[in-house]
Structure formats: C-alpha cells, structure tokens
Coordinates of C-alpha atoms in Angstrom, one line a residue:
M254 CA 10.8 18.9 36.6
T255 CA 12.8 15.7 36.3
R256 CA 14.6 15.4 33.0
A257 CA 14.1 12.2 31.0
P258 CA 17.1 9.8 31.1
V259 CA 19.1 9.5 27.9
L260 CA 21.1 7.0 26.0
S261 CA 24.5 8.4 25.0
V262 CA 26.5 6.8 22.2
R263 CA 29.5 7.6 20.2
A264 CA 28.4 8.5 16.6
L265 CA 29.4 9.9 13.3
R266 CA 27.3 12.7 11.8
T267 CA 26.9 13.9 8.2
R268 CA 24.2 15.6 6.2
Q269 CA 22.2 14.4 3.2
G270 CA 19.2 15.5 1.2
A271 CA 17.5 18.6 2.4
S272 CA 20.1 19.3 5.2
L273 CA 19.0 16.3 7.1
D274 CA 21.4 15.1 9.8
V275 CA 22.3 11.4 9.4
F276 CA 24.1 9.4 12.1
A277 CA 25.9 6.1 12.2
F278 CA 26.5 4.3 15.5
F279 CA 26.4 1.0 17.4
I280 CA 24.1 0.1 20.4
R281 CA 23.4 -3.1 22.2
G282 CA 20.7 -5.3 20.6
D283 CA 18.4 -5.1 23.5
E284 CA 18.5 -1.3 23.5
V285 CA 16.9 -0.7 20.0
M286 CA 13.3 -1.2 21.3
K287 CA 14.1 1.0 24.3
I288 CA 14.7 4.0 22.1
A289 CA 12.5 3.4 19.1
D290 CA 8.8 2.8 18.5
I291 CA 7.2 0.9 15.6
S292 CA 4.8 3.1 13.6
R293 CA 2.1 0.6 12.6
L294 CA 0.0 1.2 9.5
H295 CA -3.6 1.9 10.3
R296 CA -6.4 4.3 9.5
D297 CA -7.8 6.8 12.0
E298 CA -11.0 8.7 10.7
N299 CA -10.0 8.0 7.1
Q300 CA -6.5 9.4 7.8
L301 CA -3.6 7.0 7.0
R302 CA -1.3 6.7 10.0
G303 CA 2.1 5.0 10.3
F304 CA 3.7 2.8 7.7
Q305 CA 4.9 -0.5 9.2
R306 CA 3.2 -3.8 8.5
K307 CA 2.2 -6.2 11.3
E308 CA 4.8 -8.2 13.2
I309 CA 5.5 -11.5 11.5
K310 CA 5.9 -13.7 14.6
S311 CA 7.4 -16.7 12.9
H312 CA 10.1 -14.5 11.3
V313 CA 10.8 -12.8 14.6
S314 CA 11.1 -16.2 16.4
E315 CA 13.5 -17.6 13.7
I316 CA 15.8 -14.6 14.1
A317 CA 15.6 -14.7 17.9
E318 CA 16.5 -18.4 17.9
F319 CA 19.5 -17.7 15.6
L320 CA 20.7 -14.9 17.9
K321 CA 20.5 -17.2 20.9
K322 CA 23.0 -19.6 19.4
G323 CA 25.9 -17.6 20.7
E324 CA 28.4 -15.5 18.8
V325 CA 26.8 -14.4 15.6
L326 CA 27.6 -11.8 12.9
F327 CA 25.0 -9.1 12.6
P328 CA 26.3 -6.5 10.1
N329 CA 22.9 -5.3 8.7
A330 CA 22.1 -1.8 9.9
I331 CA 18.7 -1.0 11.4
I332 CA 17.4 2.3 10.0
L333 CA 15.8 4.8 12.5
A334 CA 14.1 8.1 12.2
L335 CA 15.0 10.4 15.1
S336 CA 13.0 13.3 16.5
K337 CA 14.6 16.7 16.7
E338 CA 14.9 16.2 20.5
V339 CA 18.1 14.3 20.1
A340 CA 21.3 16.2 20.9
F341 CA 24.8 15.8 19.3
K342 CA 27.9 17.0 21.0
L343 CA 31.0 17.3 18.8
S344 CA 34.2 15.6 20.0
R345 CA 37.0 18.0 20.8
G346 CA 40.3 17.8 19.0
P347 CA 41.6 18.0 15.5
A348 CA 39.9 15.9 12.7
P349 CA 41.9 12.9 11.6
Q350 CA 44.3 13.3 8.8
G351 CA 42.9 12.4 5.4
G352 CA 39.3 12.6 6.8
T353 CA 36.5 14.5 5.3
D354 CA 35.0 17.6 6.8
A355 CA 31.6 16.4 5.9
V356 CA 31.8 13.7 8.6
Q357 CA 32.0 14.7 12.3
S358 CA 32.4 12.5 15.3
G359 CA 30.8 13.1 18.7
V360 CA 28.3 11.8 21.2
L361 CA 24.6 11.4 20.3
C362 CA 22.1 11.7 23.2
I363 CA 18.7 10.0 22.7
P364 CA 15.9 10.5 25.3
L365 CA 14.6 7.3 26.9
R366 CA 10.8 7.3 27.1
P367 CA 7.9 4.9 27.5
E368 CA 6.6 3.0 24.5
G369 CA 4.4 5.3 22.3
Q370 CA 6.4 8.4 23.3
R371 CA 9.9 7.5 22.2
A372 CA 12.2 9.8 20.3
A373 CA 12.9 7.3 17.4
W374 CA 10.9 5.2 15.0
I375 CA 12.0 2.1 13.1
V376 CA 12.1 2.7 9.4
D377 CA 13.7 -0.6 8.4
G378 CA 14.4 -3.6 10.5
Q379 CA 11.4 -4.0 12.8
Q380 CA 11.5 -7.8 12.7
R381 CA 15.2 -7.8 13.6
S382 CA 14.7 -5.2 16.3
L383 CA 11.9 -7.3 17.9
A384 CA 14.0 -10.4 17.7
L385 CA 16.9 -8.6 19.3
S386 CA 14.7 -7.5 22.2
K387 CA 13.6 -11.1 22.8
A388 CA 17.0 -12.8 22.4
N389 CA 18.5 -11.3 25.5
Q390 CA 21.9 -10.8 23.8
S391 CA 23.0 -7.7 25.7
D392 CA 26.6 -8.1 24.5
L393 CA 25.7 -8.0 20.8
L394 CA 26.4 -4.5 19.3
V395 CA 24.3 -3.8 16.2
P396 CA 24.8 -1.1 13.6
I397 CA 22.3 1.8 13.4
V398 CA 21.9 4.4 10.7
A399 CA 19.5 7.2 11.7
F400 CA 18.3 10.4 10.2
V401 CA 16.7 13.3 12.0
S402 CA 13.1 13.9 10.9
S403 CA 9.8 13.8 12.7
D404 CA 8.1 14.3 9.3
L405 CA 6.0 11.2 8.7
E406 CA 6.1 11.7 4.9
V407 CA 9.9 11.6 5.0
Q408 CA 9.8 8.4 7.0
R409 CA 7.4 6.8 4.6
E410 CA 9.5 7.8 1.6
Q411 CA 12.5 6.2 3.1
F412 CA 10.5 3.1 4.1
I413 CA 9.2 2.6 0.5
L414 CA 12.6 3.2 -1.1
V415 CA 14.4 0.9 1.4
N416 CA 11.9 -1.9 1.1
K417 CA 10.9 -1.8 -2.6
A418 CA 13.4 -4.5 -3.6
K419 CA 12.5 -6.7 -0.7
P420 CA 9.6 -9.2 -0.4
L421 CA 7.4 -6.6 1.2
P422 CA 3.6 -6.9 0.5
S423 CA 2.9 -4.9 -2.7
R424 CA -0.5 -3.9 -1.2
L425 CA 1.3 -2.2 1.7
I426 CA 3.5 -0.2 -0.7
D427 CA 0.5 0.6 -2.9
E428 CA -1.5 2.1 -0.1
L429 CA 1.4 4.2 1.1
L430 CA 2.2 5.6 -2.4
P431 CA -0.4 8.5 -2.3
E432 CA 1.0 9.6 1.0
V433 CA 4.5 10.6 -0.3
S434 CA 5.8 13.2 -2.7
V435 CA 9.2 11.8 -3.4
D436 CA 10.1 11.0 -7.1
L437 CA 9.2 7.4 -7.4
P438 CA 11.3 4.7 -9.1
R439 CA 10.1 3.8 -12.6
D440 CA 8.5 0.6 -11.5
L441 CA 6.4 2.2 -8.8
A442 CA 5.2 5.4 -10.6
P443 CA 2.5 3.6 -12.6
R444 CA 0.9 2.4 -9.4
L445 CA 0.5 5.8 -7.9
I446 CA -2.7 7.0 -9.7
P447 CA -4.6 3.7 -9.3
S448 CA -3.8 3.8 -5.6
V449 CA -5.0 7.4 -5.3
L450 CA -8.3 6.4 -7.1
C451 CA -8.6 3.3 -4.9
N452 CA -8.3 5.4 -1.7
A453 CA -10.8 7.9 -3.0
L454 CA -13.3 5.2 -4.0
N455 CA -13.1 3.6 -0.6
Q456 CA -13.4 6.7 1.5
D457 CA -16.0 8.8 -0.4
P458 CA -19.4 8.2 1.2
V459 CA -21.1 8.6 -2.2
S460 CA -18.8 6.1 -3.9
P461 CA -20.3 2.7 -4.8
F462 CA -17.2 1.2 -3.2
H463 CA -17.5 3.1 0.1
K464 CA -15.9 1.0 2.9
M465 CA -16.0 -2.1 0.6
I466 CA -12.3 -2.3 -0.3
K467 CA -9.9 -4.4 1.7
R468 CA -6.7 -2.3 2.3
E469 CA -3.6 -3.3 4.1
S470 CA -4.2 -0.7 6.9
E471 CA -7.5 -2.3 7.7
A472 CA -6.6 -5.9 7.8
G473 CA -9.0 -7.9 9.8
V474 CA -11.7 -5.2 9.7
A475 CA -15.2 -6.6 9.1
G476 CA -17.1 -5.2 6.2
P477 CA -14.8 -4.8 3.1
V478 CA -15.4 -7.5 0.5
I479 CA -13.3 -6.4 -2.5
T480 CA -9.5 -6.8 -2.4
D481 CA -7.7 -3.8 -3.6
T482 CA -5.2 -5.7 -5.8
P483 CA -7.6 -6.6 -8.6
L484 CA -9.3 -3.2 -8.5
M485 CA -5.8 -1.6 -8.8
S486 CA -5.1 -3.8 -11.8
A487 CA -8.4 -2.9 -13.4
L488 CA -7.8 0.8 -12.8
Q489 CA -4.3 0.6 -14.2
S490 CA -5.7 -1.0 -17.4
N491 CA -8.4 1.7 -17.6
L492 CA -5.6 4.4 -17.5
R493 CA -3.7 3.1 -20.5
P494 CA -4.1 5.0 -23.8
G495 CA -7.5 4.1 -25.3
G496 CA -8.8 2.9 -22.0
A497 CA -11.8 4.4 -20.2
L498 CA -9.7 6.8 -18.2
G499 CA -6.9 7.3 -20.6
S500 CA -8.3 10.5 -22.1
Y501 CA -8.1 12.1 -18.7
R502 CA -4.3 11.9 -18.7
T503 CA -2.6 14.6 -20.7
A504 CA 0.8 16.2 -20.9
D505 CA -0.4 18.9 -18.6
G506 CA -1.4 16.4 -15.8
V507 CA -4.1 14.2 -14.5
D508 CA -7.8 15.1 -14.3
L509 CA -8.6 13.1 -11.1
P510 CA -12.1 14.6 -10.6
S511 CA -13.2 13.5 -14.1
M512 CA -11.7 10.0 -13.5
L513 CA -13.6 9.7 -10.2
Q514 CA -16.9 10.9 -11.8
A515 CA -16.5 8.3 -14.6
L516 CA -15.8 5.5 -12.0
H517 CA -18.8 6.6 -9.8
I518 CA -21.1 6.5 -12.8
Y519 CA -19.9 3.2 -14.2
W520 CA -19.5 1.2 -11.0
G521 CA -22.6 2.9 -9.5
A522 CA -24.5 1.3 -12.5
V523 CA -22.8 -2.0 -11.8
R524 CA -24.1 -1.9 -8.2
T525 CA -27.6 -1.0 -9.3
I526 CA -28.0 -3.5 -12.2
F527 CA -26.4 -6.4 -10.3
G528 CA -27.7 -5.5 -6.9
E529 CA -28.2 -9.0 -5.8
A530 CA -24.5 -9.7 -6.3
W531 CA -23.0 -6.5 -5.0
G532 CA -21.7 -6.1 -1.5
R533 CA -21.6 -9.9 -0.9
P534 CA -18.4 -11.8 0.1
A535 CA -16.4 -13.3 -2.8
Q536 CA -17.4 -16.8 -1.9
E537 CA -21.0 -15.9 -2.4
S538 CA -20.6 -13.7 -5.5
R539 CA -18.2 -13.8 -8.4
L540 CA -18.9 -10.1 -9.0
T541 CA -17.0 -9.0 -5.9
H542 CA -14.4 -11.8 -6.4
S543 CA -11.2 -10.7 -8.0
V544 CA -12.2 -12.3 -11.3
G545 CA -15.4 -10.3 -11.4
V546 CA -13.7 -7.0 -10.6
R547 CA -11.1 -7.6 -13.3
V548 CA -13.7 -8.5 -15.9
M549 CA -16.1 -5.6 -15.1
G550 CA -13.1 -3.3 -15.1
A551 CA -12.2 -4.5 -18.7
L552 CA -15.9 -3.9 -19.7
M553 CA -15.7 -0.3 -18.5
D554 CA -13.4 0.5 -21.5
P555 CA -15.9 0.1 -24.3
I556 CA -19.0 0.9 -22.3
W557 CA -17.6 4.2 -20.9
T558 CA -16.0 5.2 -24.2
R559 CA -19.4 4.9 -25.9
A560 CA -21.3 6.6 -23.0
D561 CA -18.8 9.5 -22.7
A562 CA -19.7 10.5 -26.3
S563 CA -23.5 10.3 -25.7
L564 CA -25.8 13.0 -24.5
D565 CA -26.6 11.1 -21.3
P566 CA -23.6 9.0 -20.1
R567 CA -25.3 7.7 -17.0
A568 CA -28.3 6.4 -18.9
D569 CA -26.1 4.9 -21.6
V570 CA -23.9 3.0 -19.1
A571 CA -27.0 1.6 -17.4
A572 CA -28.5 0.5 -20.7
S573 CA -25.3 -1.3 -21.7
L574 CA -25.1 -3.2 -18.4
A575 CA -28.9 -4.0 -18.4
R576 CA -28.4 -5.6 -21.8
L577 CA -25.7 -7.9 -20.4
A578 CA -27.4 -8.7 -17.1
P579 CA -29.6 -11.6 -18.4
H580 CA -26.4 -13.4 -19.6
C581 CA -24.5 -13.0 -16.3
R582 CA -24.3 -15.6 -13.6
W583 CA -22.6 -14.0 -10.6
T584 CA -24.3 -15.8 -7.8
S585 CA -26.0 -18.9 -9.3
G586 CA -26.6 -20.8 -12.6
V587 CA -24.2 -21.6 -15.4
W588 CA -22.4 -19.2 -17.8
E589 CA -24.1 -20.6 -20.9
E590 CA -21.6 -20.5 -23.7
L591 CA -18.7 -21.1 -21.4
G592 CA -20.2 -24.1 -19.6
W593 CA -18.9 -22.8 -16.2
A594 CA -20.9 -22.9 -13.0
W595 CA -21.3 -19.5 -11.4
D596 CA -18.5 -20.3 -8.9
D597 CA -16.1 -22.0 -11.3
P598 CA -14.2 -18.8 -12.3
Q599 CA -11.0 -18.3 -10.3
S600 CA -8.2 -15.7 -10.4
T601 CA -6.5 -17.4 -13.2
S602 CA -5.6 -16.0 -16.6
K603 CA -7.8 -18.7 -18.3
H604 CA -10.9 -17.7 -16.4
I605 CA -10.3 -13.9 -16.4
K606 CA -9.6 -13.9 -20.2
G607 CA -12.4 -16.3 -21.0
L608 CA -15.0 -14.4 -19.1
T609 CA -13.7 -11.0 -20.3
D610 CA -13.7 -12.1 -24.0
Y611 CA -17.2 -13.6 -23.6
L612 CA -18.7 -10.4 -22.1
L613 CA -16.8 -8.0 -24.4
R614 CA -18.2 -9.9 -27.5
L615 CA -21.7 -9.9 -26.1
D616 CA -21.4 -6.2 -25.4
R617 CA -20.4 -5.5 -29.0
E618 CA -23.2 -7.7 -30.4
L619 CA -25.9 -6.3 -28.1
S620 CA -24.7 -2.7 -28.7
R621 CA -25.0 -3.0 -32.4
A622 CA -28.4 -4.7 -32.2
S623 CA -29.7 -1.8 -30.1
R624 CA -29.0 0.9 -32.7

C-alpha cells in the first residue's frame, strides 16, 4: 500500500488546555489549501455540520490583488486544527540556553491528501488562505498556529472565541453556540438559550415553526420565511425576569421542556388564529416579518402569564389572541388607531414600539372587558 505524501516543516511544539499539542511554523502561501480543508457550515438530516461561513469572493479577490503586488508583509497567523495523523519528530541536541522546557523544536509531518480528506481544517483565516492559493505567491512564507484535535466541538469553540471580536455575522455565531460546551464570554452567554430554543422550534416536526426559520447554515434554502434574528430577540426578552419564560429559569438551571411547551402553545395559537398570515413571505405578511415576530413575542409575556395561571392555558391563549384578531392587519387594510397601512411597519424602533404598545394596550382592555 502506497503511503500518502507528506509536507514536512520545522515547527515548535507546546501544550495548552486539556493536553492539546499546539504547533507554530511557516509554510508557503500556496501550500495552506493543499494541507487544509474548509469545514463549511450546513445541516445534514437536522445535524449541524462544520462551522465556516461561505466564501466572500470580493474579500478574497481584494486580498489576492494585494498579494500580487510584490513584496508584502503577512504577519497574521492562520489557525488550523490538525488530525491526530500528523507526526512530530523532536530535533536532536541540547535545548538552547535560557529556553523553556515547555517548548520543543522539531519537524512536523502533515499528510497530503485530496480535498475533503485532508489532515487539517482552517479554524481562522479561510479568506486569507483562499486568496493565498489564488495569488501564486510561492515565495511568501505565512505563519501558522495549529492545534491537534479532530473533535469538531473543540474546533467550533476556537472558531467562536477567535472570531467573536471580528465582524463575523452574529447569526453564524448564534447558530453555533448550542453546539459547544466551552465557558462562553459574558456577552455571548445570554444568546445561548434563545439559540437552543430557536433550533428546537425549527427542527421539531410538531413545532409551529417547523422548517420555517431562516438559519445561517441553510442560506438559500427555499421554504423558511422567518429570520432567526428577530425570533432570537423575542425569546431573549421572554427569558428576562417577569417575562413569559422567566419563571422557567432558576438557580438550579433551565427548564427547557417547559419553555418549549409554552412556546408551542402560544405560537401554535398564533398560527391558528392568524392562519391567513402564517407561513407567507415577509413581503406578503407583516406577521412573519421581523416587526410581527418582535411584536407577537412581546405579547406573549402578558398573554402567557395569565394563561399559565389558568385551568386551561391552551384555551386561554387562544381566547386572548381571538379577541385581538379583529384589530390586526397583517396582510391587508389599515391599523386603525395608528393610521398605518398593513405593509407600512418596518424593522425600526418606531414601528416595533408603536405596534407593540398598541396591541399590549388592546390586550389589557379586552382582557378586563372579558372578565
């Protein structure tokens, strides 16, 4: 059996985290895409795969044109994850004086394989790597920092932490959050539970949102009509103390099944009561538009709080929404007291607040009148 060719480079090795080998080395710019694959974010039978966003061709072209200009400085390291198939051979001889025993020098051997079977994956720097492969700058040596782990979760953790401060689409990070178990930075932690709920609502066949939510991993897929961003915002508001889902968060943890049951009941009633507006593209229905999702999410707080204390929550939610239905103009007509045509409301604070305040007031008045 013929052995796969390898790329051998001088490298430094140390260890970090849970005894993970970390290497630092230089290779030619056109060699990065010969040793590493790009793990694209996608879904396969409801299982999230990969973590990288799509190639930004304009960005790649700009970098490639810059590289073609001649002698350039390229000090930013590309971060790779390596499979355990790589081999490291220690250099012979004494360690340099004043050096640390935690860092060793040697030769790192990386198998060279066809695309899709490579022994490395790009964690950070995919646009730069693609540009390097197109620039034909074989004499440009680029710095690489690589850690050994075939574990997709570890790769995702590093991808999120490396990219959180960069202009990376927040929707991409939000969708990846439920797939990692690393301790999240303070600004990312509040987005975890809404993303978990959003995933469950989209994937559960009995959910009113089943296959209706646009997620980053399914960009371009026909069918979804509700963008995940406004739904995530609505869920995050529902989770605050006093919100519809706030009581399901305690010091002991999070009651996800109860949260999902509440969401199924409430949004299931929304789907039933406003059936003519549900499931239609946002340009045809303001209910599935981001403004409608945010407004109906805000309405869930008082409606579910009342229903949760009743003998029949499902019937109570349906009754509350049925009282509001004659006053709603999701697909045609004019919002009477507001003077807005049905398609006037946009994703602005003025329209979201105006429509929310109007329906919350109506809900209070109609609820009192029904007692």
